[in-house]
Short mmCIF file of C-alpha atoms and ligand atoms in Angstrom, two decimals:
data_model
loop_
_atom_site.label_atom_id
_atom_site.label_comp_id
_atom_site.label_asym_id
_atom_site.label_seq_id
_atom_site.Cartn_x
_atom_site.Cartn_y
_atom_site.Cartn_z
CA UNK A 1 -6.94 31.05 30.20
CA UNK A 2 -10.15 33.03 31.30
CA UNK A 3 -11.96 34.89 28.70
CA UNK A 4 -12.87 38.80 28.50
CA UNK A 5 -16.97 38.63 29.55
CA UNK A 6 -18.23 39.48 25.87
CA UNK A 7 -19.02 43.34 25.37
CA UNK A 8 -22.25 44.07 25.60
CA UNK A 9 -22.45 47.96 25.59
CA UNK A 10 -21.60 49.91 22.53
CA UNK A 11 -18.54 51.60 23.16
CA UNK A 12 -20.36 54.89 22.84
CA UNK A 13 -22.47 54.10 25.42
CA UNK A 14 -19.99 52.74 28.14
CA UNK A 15 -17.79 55.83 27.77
CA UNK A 16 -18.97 59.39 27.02
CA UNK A 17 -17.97 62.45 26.47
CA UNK A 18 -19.79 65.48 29.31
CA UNK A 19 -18.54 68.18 26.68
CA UNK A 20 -17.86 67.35 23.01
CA UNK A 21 -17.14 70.57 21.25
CA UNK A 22 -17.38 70.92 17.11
CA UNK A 23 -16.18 73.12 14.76
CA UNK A 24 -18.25 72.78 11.69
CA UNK A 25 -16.39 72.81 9.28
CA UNK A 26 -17.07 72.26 5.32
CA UNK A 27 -20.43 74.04 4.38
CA UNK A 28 -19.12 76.27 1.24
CA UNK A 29 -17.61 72.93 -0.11
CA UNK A 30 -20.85 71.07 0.47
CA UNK A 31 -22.17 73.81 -2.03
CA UNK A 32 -19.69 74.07 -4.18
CA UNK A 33 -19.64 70.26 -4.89
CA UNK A 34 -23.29 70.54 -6.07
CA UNK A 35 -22.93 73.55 -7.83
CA UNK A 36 -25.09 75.70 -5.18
CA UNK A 37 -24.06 79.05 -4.24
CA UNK A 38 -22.32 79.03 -0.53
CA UNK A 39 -25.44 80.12 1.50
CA UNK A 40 -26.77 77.14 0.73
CA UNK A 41 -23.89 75.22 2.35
CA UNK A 42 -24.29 77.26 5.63
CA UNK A 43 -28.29 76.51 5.44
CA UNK A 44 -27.83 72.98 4.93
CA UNK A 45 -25.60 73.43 7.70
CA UNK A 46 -27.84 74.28 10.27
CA UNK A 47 -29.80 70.78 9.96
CA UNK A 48 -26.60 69.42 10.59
CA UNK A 49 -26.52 71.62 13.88
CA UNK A 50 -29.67 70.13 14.40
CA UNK A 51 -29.25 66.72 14.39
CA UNK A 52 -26.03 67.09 16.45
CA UNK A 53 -28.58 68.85 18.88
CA UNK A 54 -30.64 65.98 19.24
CA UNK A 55 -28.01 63.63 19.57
CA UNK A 56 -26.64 65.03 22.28
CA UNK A 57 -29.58 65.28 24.10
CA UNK A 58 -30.76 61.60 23.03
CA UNK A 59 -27.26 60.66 25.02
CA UNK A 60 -27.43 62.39 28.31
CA UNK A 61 -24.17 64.35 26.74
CA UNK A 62 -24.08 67.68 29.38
CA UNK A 63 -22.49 69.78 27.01
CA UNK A 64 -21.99 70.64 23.01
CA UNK A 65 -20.03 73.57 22.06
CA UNK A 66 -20.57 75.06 18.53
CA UNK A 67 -18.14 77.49 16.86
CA UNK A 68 -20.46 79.32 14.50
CA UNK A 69 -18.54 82.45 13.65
CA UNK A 70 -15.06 82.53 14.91
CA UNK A 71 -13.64 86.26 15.60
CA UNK A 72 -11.57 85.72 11.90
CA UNK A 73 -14.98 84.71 10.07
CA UNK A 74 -14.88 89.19 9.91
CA UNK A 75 -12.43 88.51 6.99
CA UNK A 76 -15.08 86.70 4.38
CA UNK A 77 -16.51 88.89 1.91
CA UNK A 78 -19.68 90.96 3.45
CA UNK A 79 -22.20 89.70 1.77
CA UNK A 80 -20.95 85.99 3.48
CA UNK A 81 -20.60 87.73 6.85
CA UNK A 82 -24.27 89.22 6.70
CA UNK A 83 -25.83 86.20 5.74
CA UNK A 84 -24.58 84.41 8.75
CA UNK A 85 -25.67 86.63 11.11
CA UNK A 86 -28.69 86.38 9.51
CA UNK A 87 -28.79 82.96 9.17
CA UNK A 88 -27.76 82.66 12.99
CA UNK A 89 -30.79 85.16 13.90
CA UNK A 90 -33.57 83.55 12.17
CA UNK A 91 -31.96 79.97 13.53
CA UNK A 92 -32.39 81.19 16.93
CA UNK A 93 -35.72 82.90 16.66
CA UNK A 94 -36.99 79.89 14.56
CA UNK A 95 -35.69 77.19 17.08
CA UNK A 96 -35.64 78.92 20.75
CA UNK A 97 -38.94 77.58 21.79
CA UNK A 98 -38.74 74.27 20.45
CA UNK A 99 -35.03 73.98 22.56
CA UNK A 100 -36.63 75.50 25.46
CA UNK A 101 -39.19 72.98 25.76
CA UNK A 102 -36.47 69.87 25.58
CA UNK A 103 -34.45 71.52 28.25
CA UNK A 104 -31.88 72.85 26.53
CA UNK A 105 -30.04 75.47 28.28
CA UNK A 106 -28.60 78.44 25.48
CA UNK A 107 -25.61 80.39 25.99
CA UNK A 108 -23.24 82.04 24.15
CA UNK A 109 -19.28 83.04 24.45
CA UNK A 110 -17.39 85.53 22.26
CA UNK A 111 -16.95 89.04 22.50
CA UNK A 112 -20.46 90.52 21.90
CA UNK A 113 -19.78 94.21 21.36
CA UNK A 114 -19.08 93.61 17.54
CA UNK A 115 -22.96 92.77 17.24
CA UNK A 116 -25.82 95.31 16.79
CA UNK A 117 -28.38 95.93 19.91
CA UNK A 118 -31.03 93.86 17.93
CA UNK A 119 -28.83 90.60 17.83
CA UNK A 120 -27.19 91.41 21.69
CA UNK A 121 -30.69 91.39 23.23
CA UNK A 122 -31.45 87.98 20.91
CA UNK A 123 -28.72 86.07 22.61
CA UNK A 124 -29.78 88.11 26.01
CA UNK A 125 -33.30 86.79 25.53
CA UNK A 126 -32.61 83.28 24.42
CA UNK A 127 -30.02 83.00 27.82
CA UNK A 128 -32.69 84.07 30.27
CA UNK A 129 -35.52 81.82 28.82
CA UNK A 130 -33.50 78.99 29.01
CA UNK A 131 -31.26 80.04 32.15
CA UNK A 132 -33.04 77.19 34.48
CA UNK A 133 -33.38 74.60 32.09
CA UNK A 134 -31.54 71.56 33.40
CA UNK A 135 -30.70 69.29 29.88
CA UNK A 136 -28.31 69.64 27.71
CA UNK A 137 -26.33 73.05 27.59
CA UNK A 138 -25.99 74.27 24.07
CA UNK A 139 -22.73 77.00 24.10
CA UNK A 140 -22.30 78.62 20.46
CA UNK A 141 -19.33 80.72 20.13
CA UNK A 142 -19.90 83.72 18.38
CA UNK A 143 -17.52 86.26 17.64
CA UNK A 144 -15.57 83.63 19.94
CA UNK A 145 -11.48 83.40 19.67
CA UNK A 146 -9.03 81.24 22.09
CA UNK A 147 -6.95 84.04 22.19
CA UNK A 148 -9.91 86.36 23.31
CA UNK A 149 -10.95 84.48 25.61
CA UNK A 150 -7.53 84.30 27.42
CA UNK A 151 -6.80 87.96 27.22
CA UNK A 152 -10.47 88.76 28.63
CA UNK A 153 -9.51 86.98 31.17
CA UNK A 154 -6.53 88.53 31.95
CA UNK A 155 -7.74 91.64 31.52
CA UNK A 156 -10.01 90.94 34.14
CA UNK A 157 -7.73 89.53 36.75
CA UNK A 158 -5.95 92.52 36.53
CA UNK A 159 -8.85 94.93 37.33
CA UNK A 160 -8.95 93.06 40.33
CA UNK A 161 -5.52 93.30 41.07
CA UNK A 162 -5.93 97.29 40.39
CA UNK A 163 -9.30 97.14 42.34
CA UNK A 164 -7.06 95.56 45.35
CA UNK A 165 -9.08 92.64 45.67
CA UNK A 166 -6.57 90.01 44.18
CA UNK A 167 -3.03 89.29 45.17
CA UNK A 168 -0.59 89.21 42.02
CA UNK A 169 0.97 86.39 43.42
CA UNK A 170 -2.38 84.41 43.91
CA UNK A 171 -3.25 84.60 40.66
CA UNK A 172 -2.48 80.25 38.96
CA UNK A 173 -3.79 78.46 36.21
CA UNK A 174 -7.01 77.98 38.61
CA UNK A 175 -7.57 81.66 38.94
CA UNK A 176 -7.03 82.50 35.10
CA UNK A 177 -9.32 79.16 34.09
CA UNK A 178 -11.66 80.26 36.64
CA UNK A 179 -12.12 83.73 34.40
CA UNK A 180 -12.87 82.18 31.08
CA UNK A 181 -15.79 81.56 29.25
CA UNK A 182 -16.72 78.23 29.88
CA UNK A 183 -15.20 78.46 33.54
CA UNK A 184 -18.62 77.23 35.39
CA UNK A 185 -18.71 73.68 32.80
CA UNK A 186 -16.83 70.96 32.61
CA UNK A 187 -13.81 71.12 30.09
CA UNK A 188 -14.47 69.40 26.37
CA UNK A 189 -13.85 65.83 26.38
CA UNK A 190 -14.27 64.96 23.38
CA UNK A 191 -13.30 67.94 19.73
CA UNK A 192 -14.34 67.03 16.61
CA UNK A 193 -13.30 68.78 13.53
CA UNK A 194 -15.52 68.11 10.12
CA UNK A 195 -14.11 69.41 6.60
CA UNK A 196 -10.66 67.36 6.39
CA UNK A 197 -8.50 70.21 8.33
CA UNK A 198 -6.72 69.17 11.18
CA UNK A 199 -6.32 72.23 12.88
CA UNK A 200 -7.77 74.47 16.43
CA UNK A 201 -8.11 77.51 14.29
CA UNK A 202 -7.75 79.80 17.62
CA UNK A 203 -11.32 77.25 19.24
CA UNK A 204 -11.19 76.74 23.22
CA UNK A 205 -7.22 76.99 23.32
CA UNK A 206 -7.19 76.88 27.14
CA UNK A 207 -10.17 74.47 27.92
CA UNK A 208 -8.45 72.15 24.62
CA UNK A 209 -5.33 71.24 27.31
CA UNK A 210 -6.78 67.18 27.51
CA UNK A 211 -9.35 66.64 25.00
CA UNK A 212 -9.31 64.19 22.48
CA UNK A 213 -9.21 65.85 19.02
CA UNK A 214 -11.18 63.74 16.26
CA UNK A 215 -11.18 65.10 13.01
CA UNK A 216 -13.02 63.57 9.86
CA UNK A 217 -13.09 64.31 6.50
CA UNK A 218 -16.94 64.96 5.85
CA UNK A 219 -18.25 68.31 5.39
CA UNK A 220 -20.26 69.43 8.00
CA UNK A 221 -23.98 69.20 6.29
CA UNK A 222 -23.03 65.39 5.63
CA UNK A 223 -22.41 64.72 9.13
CA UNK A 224 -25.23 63.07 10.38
CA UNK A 225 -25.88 60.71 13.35
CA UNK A 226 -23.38 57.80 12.24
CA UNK A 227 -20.68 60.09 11.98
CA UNK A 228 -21.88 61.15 15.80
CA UNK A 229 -21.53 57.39 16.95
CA UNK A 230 -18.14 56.78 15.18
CA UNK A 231 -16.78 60.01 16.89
CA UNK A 232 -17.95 58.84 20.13
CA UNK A 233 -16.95 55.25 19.86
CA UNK A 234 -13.23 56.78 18.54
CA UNK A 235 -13.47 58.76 21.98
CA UNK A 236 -14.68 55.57 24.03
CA UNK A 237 -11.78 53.45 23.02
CA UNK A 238 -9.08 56.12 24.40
CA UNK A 239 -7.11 55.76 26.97
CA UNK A 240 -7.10 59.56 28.39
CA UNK A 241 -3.92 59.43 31.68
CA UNK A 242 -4.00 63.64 31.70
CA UNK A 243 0.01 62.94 32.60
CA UNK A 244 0.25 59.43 33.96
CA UNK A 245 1.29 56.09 32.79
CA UNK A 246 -1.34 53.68 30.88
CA UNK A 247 -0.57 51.56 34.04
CA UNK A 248 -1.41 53.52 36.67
CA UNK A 249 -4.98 54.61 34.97
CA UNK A 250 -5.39 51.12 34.13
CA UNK A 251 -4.96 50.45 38.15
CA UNK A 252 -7.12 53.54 39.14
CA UNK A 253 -10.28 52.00 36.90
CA UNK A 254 -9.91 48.74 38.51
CA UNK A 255 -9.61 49.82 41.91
C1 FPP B 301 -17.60 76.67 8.11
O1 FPP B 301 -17.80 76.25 6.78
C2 FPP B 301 -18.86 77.09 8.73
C3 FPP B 301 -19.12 78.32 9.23
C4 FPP B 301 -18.12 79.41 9.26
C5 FPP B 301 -20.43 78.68 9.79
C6 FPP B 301 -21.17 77.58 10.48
C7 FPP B 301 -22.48 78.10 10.93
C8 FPP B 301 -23.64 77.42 10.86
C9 FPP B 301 -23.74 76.01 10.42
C10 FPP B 301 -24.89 78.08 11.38
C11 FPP B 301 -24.91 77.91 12.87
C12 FPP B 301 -26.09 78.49 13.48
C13 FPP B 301 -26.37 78.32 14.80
C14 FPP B 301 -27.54 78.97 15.35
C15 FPP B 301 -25.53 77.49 15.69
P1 FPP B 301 -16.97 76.98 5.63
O2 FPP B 301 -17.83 78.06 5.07
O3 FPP B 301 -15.65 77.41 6.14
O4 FPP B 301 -16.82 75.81 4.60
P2 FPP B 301 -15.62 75.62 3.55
O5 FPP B 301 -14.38 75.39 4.37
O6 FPP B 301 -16.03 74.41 2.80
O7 FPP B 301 -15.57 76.86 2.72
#
């Protein structure tokens, strides 16, 4: 009997995820476990963002999509929603520099008209400084719904169809996915949900279609690089056949 050659590479290493998108979930309980009001949660959170940052880039990963204010996060009390966006300003004014000079390319998806001028020409800035940077591509959704996102689309095939440029009956799953957000990346490989919920909570519902979903129960502050590898070694030991038999991907990786 011959012997599988003995497995050198961590899992994590051998298989990665381009795109691994988070939604961070678990900050208010971090608080409330230690008796700290909830801001404290969502600051804690941000080293968490951080790290996740740096992993990322440590890995060669292409892509990490953060969902820091979904379009329902409108429903927490004010004061919650205006320390966010405050906390989301002076995170992006505090860190822009240090991101440009690893690389890191900044964008942002959501709808953006719900935001004052001040905070619009923040994300504007923060794209255009880091438009040619060639690393890592950090996306944060702001403002940012799966439901949105498809609509927006929609609605803009359809100016084009009332423009006269696009045929109704050209318009496929290509031509939708080609309108959406995150049309010019490659789709999420790899979700991971923190905070013990198992749910998309309206996230990339489109660009979700074949990514592996891994969701843990640690609040987002505590996940720190070791939660990172076990997410990516869960990823690397999955068999992903996007609609064909084990057998036949097991015969396309050999071949
Ligand atoms: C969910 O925890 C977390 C959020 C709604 C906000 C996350 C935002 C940050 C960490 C800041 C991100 C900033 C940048 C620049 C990316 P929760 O409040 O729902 O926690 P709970 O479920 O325990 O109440």
């Amino acid at each position: 009997m011959t012997r599988e050659p003995a497995q050198t590479t961590p899992p994590s290493l051998a298989r990665l995820p381009r795109h691994v998108a988070i939604i961070m979930d678990g900050n208010g309980r971090w608080a409330r476990t230690r008796n700290l009001p909830r801001p404290m949660g969502h600051r804690e959170g941000v080293k968490a963002v951080r790290r996740a940052v740096v992993a990322c880039r440590e890995r060669g990963i292409e892509v990490l999509t953060l969902f820091a204010f979904s379009s329902e996060n409108w429903r927490r009390p004010k004061t919650e929603v205006s320390l966010l966006i405050e906390l989301f300003v002076h995170t992006i004014r505090k860190e822009i520099d240090e991101l440009h000079r690893n690389r890191v390319k900044v964008r942002f998806i959501g709808d953006r008209g719900a935001f004052d001028a001040k905070m619009q020409t923040l994300m504007a800035e923060a794209e255009q400084l880091t438009a040619q940077n060639a690393g890592l591509t950090l996306v944060i959704a702001v403002n940012y719904g799966g439901r949105w996102d498809i609509a927006h689309a929609a609605r803009a095939l359809a100016a084009r169809v009332q423009a006269g440029v696009l045929d109704v009956e050209s318009i496929d799953c290509d031509t939708l996915g080609q309108s959406l957000s995150l049309a010019d990346l490659p789709e999420p490989d790899l979700f991971i949900r923190t905070g013990g919920e198992q749910r998309i909570s309206n996230y990339l519902l489109w660009q979700l279609a074949y990514t592996e979903l891994y969701f843990t129960d640690l609040l987002w502050p505590d996940f720190d690089d070791a939660a990172f590898a076990e997410a990516l070694e869960s990823f690397a030991r999955r068999q992903r056949r996007f609609g064909r038999t084990g057998d036949q991907v097991e015969q396309s990786r050999r071949a």
